PDB file of C-alpha atoms in Angstrom:
ATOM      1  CA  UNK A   1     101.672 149.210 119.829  1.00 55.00           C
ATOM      2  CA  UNK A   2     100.607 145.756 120.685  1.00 69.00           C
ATOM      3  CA  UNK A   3     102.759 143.604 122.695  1.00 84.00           C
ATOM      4  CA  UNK A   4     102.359 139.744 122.378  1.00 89.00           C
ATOM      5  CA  UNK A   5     100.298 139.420 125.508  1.00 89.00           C
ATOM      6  CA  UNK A   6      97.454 142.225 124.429  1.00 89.00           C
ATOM      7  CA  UNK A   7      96.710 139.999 121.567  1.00 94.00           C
ATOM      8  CA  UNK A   8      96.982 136.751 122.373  1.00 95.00           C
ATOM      9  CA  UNK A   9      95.998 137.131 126.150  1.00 94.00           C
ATOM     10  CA  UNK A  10      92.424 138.729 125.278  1.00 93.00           C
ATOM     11  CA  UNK A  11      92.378 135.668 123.089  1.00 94.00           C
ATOM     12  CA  UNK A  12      92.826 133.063 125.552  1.00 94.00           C
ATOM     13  CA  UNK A  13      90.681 134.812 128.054  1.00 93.00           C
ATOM     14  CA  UNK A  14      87.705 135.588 125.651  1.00 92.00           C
ATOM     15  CA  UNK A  15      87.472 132.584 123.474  1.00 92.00           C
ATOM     16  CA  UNK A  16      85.609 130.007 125.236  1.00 88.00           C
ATOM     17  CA  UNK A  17      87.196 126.343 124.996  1.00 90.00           C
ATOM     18  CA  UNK A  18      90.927 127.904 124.390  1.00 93.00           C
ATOM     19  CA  UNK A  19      93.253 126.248 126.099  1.00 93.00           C
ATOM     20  CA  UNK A  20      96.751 127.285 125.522  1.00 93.00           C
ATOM     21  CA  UNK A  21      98.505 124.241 125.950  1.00 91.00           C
ATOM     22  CA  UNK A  22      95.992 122.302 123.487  1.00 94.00           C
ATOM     23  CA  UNK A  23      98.174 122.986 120.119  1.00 93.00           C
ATOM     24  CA  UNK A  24      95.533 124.700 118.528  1.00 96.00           C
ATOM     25  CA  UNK A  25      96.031 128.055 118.035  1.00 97.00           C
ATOM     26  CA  UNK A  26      93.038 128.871 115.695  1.00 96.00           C
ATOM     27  CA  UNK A  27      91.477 131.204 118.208  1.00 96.00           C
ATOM     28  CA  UNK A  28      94.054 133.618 117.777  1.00 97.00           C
ATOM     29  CA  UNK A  29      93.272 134.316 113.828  1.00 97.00           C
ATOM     30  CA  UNK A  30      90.380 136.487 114.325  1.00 95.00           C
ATOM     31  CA  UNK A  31      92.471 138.500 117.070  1.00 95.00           C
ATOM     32  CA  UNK A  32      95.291 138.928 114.575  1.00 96.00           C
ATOM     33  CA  UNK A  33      93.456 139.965 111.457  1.00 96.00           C
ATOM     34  CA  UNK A  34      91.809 142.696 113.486  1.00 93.00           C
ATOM     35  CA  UNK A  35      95.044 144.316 114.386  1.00 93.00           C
ATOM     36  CA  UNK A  36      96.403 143.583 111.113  1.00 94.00           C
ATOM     37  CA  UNK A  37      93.409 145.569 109.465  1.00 95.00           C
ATOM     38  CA  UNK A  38      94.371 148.648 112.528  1.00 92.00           C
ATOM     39  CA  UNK A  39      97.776 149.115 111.107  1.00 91.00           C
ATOM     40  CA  UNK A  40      96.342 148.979 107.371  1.00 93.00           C
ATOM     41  CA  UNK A  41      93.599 151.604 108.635  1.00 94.00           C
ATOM     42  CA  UNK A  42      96.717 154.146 110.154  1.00 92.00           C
ATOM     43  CA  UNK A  43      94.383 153.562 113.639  1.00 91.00           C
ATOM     44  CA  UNK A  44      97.168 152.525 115.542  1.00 90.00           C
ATOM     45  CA  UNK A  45     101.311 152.452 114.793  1.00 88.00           C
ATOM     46  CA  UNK A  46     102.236 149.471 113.080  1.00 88.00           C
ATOM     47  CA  UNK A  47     104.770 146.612 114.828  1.00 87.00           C
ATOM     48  CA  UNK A  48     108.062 147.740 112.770  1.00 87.00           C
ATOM     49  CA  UNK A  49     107.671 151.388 113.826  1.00 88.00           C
ATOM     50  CA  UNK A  50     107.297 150.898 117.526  1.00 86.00           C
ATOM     51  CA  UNK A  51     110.220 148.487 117.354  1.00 82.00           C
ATOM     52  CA  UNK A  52     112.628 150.624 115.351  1.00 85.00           C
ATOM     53  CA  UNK A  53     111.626 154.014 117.002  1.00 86.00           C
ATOM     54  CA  UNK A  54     111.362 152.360 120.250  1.00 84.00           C
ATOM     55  CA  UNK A  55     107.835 153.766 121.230  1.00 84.00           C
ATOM     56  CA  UNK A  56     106.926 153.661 124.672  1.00 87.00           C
ATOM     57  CA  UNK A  57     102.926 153.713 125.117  1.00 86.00           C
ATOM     58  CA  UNK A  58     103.421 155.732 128.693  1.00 88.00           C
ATOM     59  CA  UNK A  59     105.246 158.610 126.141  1.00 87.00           C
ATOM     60  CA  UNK A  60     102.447 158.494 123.575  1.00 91.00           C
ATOM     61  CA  UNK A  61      99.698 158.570 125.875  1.00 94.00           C
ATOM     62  CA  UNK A  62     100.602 160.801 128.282  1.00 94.00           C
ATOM     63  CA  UNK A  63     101.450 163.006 125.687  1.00 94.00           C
ATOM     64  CA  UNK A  64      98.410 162.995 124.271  1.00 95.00           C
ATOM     65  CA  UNK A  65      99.801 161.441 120.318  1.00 92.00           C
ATOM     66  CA  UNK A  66      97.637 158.054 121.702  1.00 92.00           C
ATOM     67  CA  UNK A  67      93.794 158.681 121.964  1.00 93.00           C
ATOM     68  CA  UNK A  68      93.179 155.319 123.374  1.00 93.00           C
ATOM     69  CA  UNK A  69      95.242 152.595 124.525  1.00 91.00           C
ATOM     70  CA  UNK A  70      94.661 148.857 126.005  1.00 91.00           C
ATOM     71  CA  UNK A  71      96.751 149.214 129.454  1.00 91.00           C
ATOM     72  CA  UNK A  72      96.940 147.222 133.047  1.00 88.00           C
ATOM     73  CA  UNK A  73      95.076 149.404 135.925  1.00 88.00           C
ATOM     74  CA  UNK A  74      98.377 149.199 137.160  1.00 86.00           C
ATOM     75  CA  UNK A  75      99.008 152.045 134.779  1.00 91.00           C
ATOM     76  CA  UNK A  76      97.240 154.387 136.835  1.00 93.00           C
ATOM     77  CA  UNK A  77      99.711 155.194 139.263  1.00 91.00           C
ATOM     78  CA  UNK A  78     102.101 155.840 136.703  1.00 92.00           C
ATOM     79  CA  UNK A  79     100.318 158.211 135.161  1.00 94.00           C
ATOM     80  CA  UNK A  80      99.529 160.083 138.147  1.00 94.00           C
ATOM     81  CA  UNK A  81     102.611 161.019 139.426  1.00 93.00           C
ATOM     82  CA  UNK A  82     104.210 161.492 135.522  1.00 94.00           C
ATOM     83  CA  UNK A  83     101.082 164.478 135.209  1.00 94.00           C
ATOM     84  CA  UNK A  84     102.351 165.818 138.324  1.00 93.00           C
ATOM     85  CA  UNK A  85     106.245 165.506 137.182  1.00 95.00           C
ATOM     86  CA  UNK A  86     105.125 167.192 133.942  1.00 95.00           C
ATOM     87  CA  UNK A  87     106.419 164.091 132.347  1.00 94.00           C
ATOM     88  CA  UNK A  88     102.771 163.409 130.766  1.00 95.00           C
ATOM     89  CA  UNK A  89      99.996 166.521 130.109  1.00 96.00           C
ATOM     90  CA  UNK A  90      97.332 167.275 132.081  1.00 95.00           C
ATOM     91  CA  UNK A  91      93.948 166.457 130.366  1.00 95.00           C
ATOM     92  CA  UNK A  92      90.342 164.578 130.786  1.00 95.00           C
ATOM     93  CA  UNK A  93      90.940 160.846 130.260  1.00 97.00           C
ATOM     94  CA  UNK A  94      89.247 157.754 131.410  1.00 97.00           C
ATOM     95  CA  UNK A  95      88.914 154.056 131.359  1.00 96.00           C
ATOM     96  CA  UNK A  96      86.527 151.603 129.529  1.00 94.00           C
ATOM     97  CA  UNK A  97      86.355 147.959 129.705  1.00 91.00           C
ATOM     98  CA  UNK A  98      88.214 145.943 126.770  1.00 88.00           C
ATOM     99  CA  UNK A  99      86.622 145.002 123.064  1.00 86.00           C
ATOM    100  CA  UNK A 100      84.958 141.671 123.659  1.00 86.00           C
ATOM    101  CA  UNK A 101      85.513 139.390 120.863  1.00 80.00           C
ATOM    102  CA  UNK A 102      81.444 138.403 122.090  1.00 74.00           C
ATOM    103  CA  UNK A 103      78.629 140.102 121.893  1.00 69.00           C
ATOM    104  CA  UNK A 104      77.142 139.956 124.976  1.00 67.00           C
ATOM    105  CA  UNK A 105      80.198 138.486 127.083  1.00 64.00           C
ATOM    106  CA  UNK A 106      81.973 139.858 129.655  1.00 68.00           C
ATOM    107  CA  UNK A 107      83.637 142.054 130.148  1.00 88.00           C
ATOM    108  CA  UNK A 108      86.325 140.013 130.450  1.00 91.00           C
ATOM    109  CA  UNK A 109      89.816 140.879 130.506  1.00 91.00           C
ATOM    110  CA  UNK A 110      93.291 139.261 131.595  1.00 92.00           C
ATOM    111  CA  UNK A 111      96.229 139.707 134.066  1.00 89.00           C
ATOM    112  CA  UNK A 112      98.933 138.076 136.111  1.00 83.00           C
ATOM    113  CA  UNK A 113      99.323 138.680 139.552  1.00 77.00           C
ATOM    114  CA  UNK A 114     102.542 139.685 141.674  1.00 77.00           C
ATOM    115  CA  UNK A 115     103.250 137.370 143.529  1.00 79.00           C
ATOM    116  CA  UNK A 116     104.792 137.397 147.457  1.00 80.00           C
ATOM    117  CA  UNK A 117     105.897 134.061 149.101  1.00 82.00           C
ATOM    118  CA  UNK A 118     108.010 133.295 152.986  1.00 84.00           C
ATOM    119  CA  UNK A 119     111.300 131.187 152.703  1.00 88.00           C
ATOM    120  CA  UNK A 120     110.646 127.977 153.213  1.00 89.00           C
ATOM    121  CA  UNK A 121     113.971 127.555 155.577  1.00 92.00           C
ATOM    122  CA  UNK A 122     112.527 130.482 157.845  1.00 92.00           C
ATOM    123  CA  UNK A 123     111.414 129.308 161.140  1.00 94.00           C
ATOM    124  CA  UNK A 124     110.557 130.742 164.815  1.00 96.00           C
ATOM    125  CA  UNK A 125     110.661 134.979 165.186  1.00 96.00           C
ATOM    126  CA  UNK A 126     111.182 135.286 161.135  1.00 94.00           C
ATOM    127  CA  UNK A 127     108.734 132.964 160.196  1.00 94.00           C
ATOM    128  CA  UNK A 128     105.892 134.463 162.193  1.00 95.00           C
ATOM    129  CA  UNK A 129     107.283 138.742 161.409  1.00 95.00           C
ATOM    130  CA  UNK A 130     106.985 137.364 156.828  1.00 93.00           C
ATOM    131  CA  UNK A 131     103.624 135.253 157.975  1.00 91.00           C
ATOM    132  CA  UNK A 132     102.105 138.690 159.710  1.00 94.00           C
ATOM    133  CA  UNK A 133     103.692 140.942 156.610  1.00 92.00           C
ATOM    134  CA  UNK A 134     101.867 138.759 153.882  1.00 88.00           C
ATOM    135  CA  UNK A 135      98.813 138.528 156.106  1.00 90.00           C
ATOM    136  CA  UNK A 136      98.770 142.681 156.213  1.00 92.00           C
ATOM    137  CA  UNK A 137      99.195 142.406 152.548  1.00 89.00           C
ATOM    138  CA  UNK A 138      96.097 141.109 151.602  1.00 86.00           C
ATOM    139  CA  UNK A 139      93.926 142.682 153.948  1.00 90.00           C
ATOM    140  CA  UNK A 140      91.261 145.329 153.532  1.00 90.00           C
ATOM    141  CA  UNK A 141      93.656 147.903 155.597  1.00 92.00           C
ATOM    142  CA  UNK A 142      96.749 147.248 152.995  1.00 93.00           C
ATOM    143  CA  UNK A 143      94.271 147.397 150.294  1.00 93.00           C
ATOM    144  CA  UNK A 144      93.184 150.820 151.074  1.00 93.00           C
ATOM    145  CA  UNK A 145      96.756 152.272 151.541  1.00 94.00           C
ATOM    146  CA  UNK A 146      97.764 150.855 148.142  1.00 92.00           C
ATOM    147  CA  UNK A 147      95.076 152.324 146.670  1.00 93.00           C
ATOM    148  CA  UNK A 148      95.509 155.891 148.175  1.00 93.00           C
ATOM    149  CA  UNK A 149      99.037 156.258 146.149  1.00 90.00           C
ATOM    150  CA  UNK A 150      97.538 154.710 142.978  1.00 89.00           C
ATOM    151  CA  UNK A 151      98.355 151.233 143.146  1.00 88.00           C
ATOM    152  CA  UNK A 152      95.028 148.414 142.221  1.00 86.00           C
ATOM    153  CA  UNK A 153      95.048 146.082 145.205  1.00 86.00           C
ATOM    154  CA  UNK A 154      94.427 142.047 145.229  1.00 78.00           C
ATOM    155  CA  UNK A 155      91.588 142.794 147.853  1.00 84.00           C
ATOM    156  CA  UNK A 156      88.892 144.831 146.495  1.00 85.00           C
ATOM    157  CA  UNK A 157      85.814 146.848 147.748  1.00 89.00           C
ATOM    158  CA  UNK A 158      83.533 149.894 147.829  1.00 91.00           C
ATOM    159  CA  UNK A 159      86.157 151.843 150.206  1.00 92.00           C
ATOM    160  CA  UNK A 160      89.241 150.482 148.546  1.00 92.00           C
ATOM    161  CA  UNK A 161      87.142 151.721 144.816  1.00 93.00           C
ATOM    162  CA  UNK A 162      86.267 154.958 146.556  1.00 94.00           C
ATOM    163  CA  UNK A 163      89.950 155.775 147.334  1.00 94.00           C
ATOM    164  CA  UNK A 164      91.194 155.344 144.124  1.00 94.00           C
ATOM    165  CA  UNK A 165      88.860 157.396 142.528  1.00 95.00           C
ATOM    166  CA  UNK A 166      89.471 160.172 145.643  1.00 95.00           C
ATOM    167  CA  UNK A 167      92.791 160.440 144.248  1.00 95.00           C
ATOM    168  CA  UNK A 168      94.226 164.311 142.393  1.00 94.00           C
ATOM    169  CA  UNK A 169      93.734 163.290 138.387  1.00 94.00           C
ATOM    170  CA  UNK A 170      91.456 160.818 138.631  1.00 96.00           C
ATOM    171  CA  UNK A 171      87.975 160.314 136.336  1.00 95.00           C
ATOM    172  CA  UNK A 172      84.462 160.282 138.048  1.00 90.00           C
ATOM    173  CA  UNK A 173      82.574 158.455 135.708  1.00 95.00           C
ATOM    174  CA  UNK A 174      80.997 155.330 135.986  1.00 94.00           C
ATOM    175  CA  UNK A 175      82.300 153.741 133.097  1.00 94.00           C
ATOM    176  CA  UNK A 176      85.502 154.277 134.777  1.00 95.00           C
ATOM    177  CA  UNK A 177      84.750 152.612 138.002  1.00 93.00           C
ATOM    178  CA  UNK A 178      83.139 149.826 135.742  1.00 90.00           C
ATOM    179  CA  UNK A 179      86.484 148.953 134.079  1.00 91.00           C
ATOM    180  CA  UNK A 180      88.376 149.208 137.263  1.00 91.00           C
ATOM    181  CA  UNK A 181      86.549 147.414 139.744  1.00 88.00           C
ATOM    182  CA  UNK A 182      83.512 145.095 138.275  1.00 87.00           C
ATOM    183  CA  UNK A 183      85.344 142.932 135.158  1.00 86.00           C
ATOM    184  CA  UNK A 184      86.612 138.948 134.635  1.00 89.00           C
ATOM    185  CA  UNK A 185      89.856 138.668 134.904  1.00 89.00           C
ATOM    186  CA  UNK A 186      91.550 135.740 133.443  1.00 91.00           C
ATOM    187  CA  UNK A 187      94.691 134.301 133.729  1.00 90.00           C
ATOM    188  CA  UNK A 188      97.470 136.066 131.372  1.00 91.00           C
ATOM    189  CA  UNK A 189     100.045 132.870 131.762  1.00 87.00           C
ATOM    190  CA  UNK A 190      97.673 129.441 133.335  1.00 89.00           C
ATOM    191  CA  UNK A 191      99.853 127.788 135.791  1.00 88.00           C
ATOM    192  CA  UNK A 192     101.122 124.672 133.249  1.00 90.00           C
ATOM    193  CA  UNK A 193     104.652 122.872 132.967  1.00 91.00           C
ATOM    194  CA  UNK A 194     105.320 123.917 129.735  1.00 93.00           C
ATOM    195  CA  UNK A 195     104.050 127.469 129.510  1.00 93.00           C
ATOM    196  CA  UNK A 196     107.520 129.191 129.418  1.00 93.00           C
ATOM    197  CA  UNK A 197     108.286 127.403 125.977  1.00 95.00           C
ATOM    198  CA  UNK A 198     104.884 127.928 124.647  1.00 95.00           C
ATOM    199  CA  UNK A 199     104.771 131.818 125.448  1.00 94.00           C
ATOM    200  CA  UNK A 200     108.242 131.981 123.762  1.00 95.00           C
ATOM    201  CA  UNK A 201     107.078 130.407 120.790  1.00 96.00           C
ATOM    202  CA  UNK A 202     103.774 132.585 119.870  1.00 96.00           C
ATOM    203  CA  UNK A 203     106.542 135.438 121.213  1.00 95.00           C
ATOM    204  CA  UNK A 204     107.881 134.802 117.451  1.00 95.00           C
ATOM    205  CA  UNK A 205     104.827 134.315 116.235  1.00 96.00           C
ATOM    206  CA  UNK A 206     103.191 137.429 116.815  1.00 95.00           C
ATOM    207  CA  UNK A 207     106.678 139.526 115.548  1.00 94.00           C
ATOM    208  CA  UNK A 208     106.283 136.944 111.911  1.00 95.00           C
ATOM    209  CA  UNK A 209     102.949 137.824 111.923  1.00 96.00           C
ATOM    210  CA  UNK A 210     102.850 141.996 112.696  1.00 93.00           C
ATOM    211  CA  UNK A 211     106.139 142.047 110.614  1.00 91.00           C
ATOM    212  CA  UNK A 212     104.213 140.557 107.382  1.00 91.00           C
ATOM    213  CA  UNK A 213     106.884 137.526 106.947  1.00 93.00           C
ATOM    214  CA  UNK A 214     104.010 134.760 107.297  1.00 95.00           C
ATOM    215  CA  UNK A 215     100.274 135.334 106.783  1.00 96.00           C
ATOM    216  CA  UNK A 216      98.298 134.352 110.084  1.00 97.00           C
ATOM    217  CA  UNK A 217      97.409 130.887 109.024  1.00 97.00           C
ATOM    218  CA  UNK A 218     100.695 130.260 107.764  1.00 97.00           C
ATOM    219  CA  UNK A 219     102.030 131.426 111.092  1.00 97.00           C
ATOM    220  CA  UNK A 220      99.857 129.919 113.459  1.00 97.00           C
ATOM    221  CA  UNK A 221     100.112 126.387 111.812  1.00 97.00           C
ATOM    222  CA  UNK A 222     103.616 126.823 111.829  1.00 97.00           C
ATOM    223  CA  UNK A 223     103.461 127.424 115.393  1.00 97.00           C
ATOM    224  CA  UNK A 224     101.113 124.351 116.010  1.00 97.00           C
ATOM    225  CA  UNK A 225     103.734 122.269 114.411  1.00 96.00           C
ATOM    226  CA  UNK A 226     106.523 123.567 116.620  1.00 97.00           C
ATOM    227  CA  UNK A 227     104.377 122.900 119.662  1.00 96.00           C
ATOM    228  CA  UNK A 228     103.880 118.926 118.949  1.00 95.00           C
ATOM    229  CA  UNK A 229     107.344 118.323 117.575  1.00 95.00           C
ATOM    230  CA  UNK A 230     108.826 119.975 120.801  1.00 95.00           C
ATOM    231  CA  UNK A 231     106.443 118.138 122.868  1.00 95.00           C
ATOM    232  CA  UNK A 232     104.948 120.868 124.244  1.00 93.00           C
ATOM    233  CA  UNK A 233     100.793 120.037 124.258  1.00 88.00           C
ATOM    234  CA  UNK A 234      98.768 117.967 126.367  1.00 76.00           C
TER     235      UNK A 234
END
């Protein structure tokens, strides 16, 4: 059930020396032929079926037909309050840091944050009421109260860990609080002026190449190509 971003965002973040707007796209062959060889194996739905039957992984894991899944912590509130809607079942489940294509590295993962930002027109009263709201947002005391109702925070420690893992449906195990709280992150989308029309590009490429119309080579060089004819490398 792989989107775009769980394979070619572990890429980026995992190979060292990728750059995404470098026009070489070699370091995502090894992620591709692993999936590839997944859907050959049965260990995981291939790309056509999740797009005709419209999958959604929140359905198949909280119903249990997923055993394992690569998901934002993000995901964790969700799947909270759907056990306690009786929207997913009730059962033992945990979290684990990501495959590293490495031995030895990491963990190292990915993600994009969400971002908040004050009107640049606002001035006296306003101004300082949005400065004090995004100042409360990143502190310790915002963190926490995110945290109790399942939400990951962008400030993190032990207190904001420990009341997550307080919360109804939540694992205990280390392994757990390892993934959550002690891994790399790296950035899903770098900050570039072209990486709109890049990401839409190796968009297509990853449906040609979980589709079967182009072999990964095939695919990725034609993507290479597209990215210096449009202009769009450093």
């Amino acid at each position: 059930m792989a989107t775009n971003a769980i394979v070619q965002s572990f890429a980026l973040a995992q190979t060292e020396g990728a750059d995404l707007a470098s026009g070489d796209l070699s370091y995502l062959a090894p992620y591709y032929e692993r999936l590839l060889a997944m859907q050959d194996a049965g260990s995981t739905e291939t790309f056509s079926t999740v797009d005709s039957q419209s999958l959604s992984y929140q359905a198949q894991f909280g119903t249990q037909k997923a055993a394992m899944m690569p998901m934002g912590t993000w995901y964790i509130g969700t799947l909270l309050a759907q056990r306690e809607s009786g929207d997913a079942d009730e059962f033992e489940w945990g979290m684990a840091p990501a495959p590293q294509q490495t031995t030895g590295a990491g963990p190292i993962t990915f993600g994009d944050p969400t971002t908040l930002a004050i009107n640049a027109e606002l001035s006296g009263e306003k101004l300082e009421v949005a400065q004090s709201f995004l100042d409360y947002i990143v502190s310790e005391d915002c963190s926490k109260a995110l945290a109790g109702i399942g939400i990951t925070p962008s400030y993190f420690s032990d207190e904001v860990v420990d009341t997550i893992f307080s919360l109804d449906g939540m694992p205990d195990d280390e392994l757990s609080r390892t993934a959550f709280a002690d891994t790399e992150v790296e950035a899903e989308n770098p900050i570039g002026e072209f990486t709109n029309d890049i990401v839409t590009i190796l968009e297509d490429t990853h449906s040609e190449i979980l589709t079967g119309s182009s072999p990964v080579d095939e695919a990725l060089t034609k993507a290479e190509e597209q990215l210096e004819n449009e202009g769009l490398t450093a």
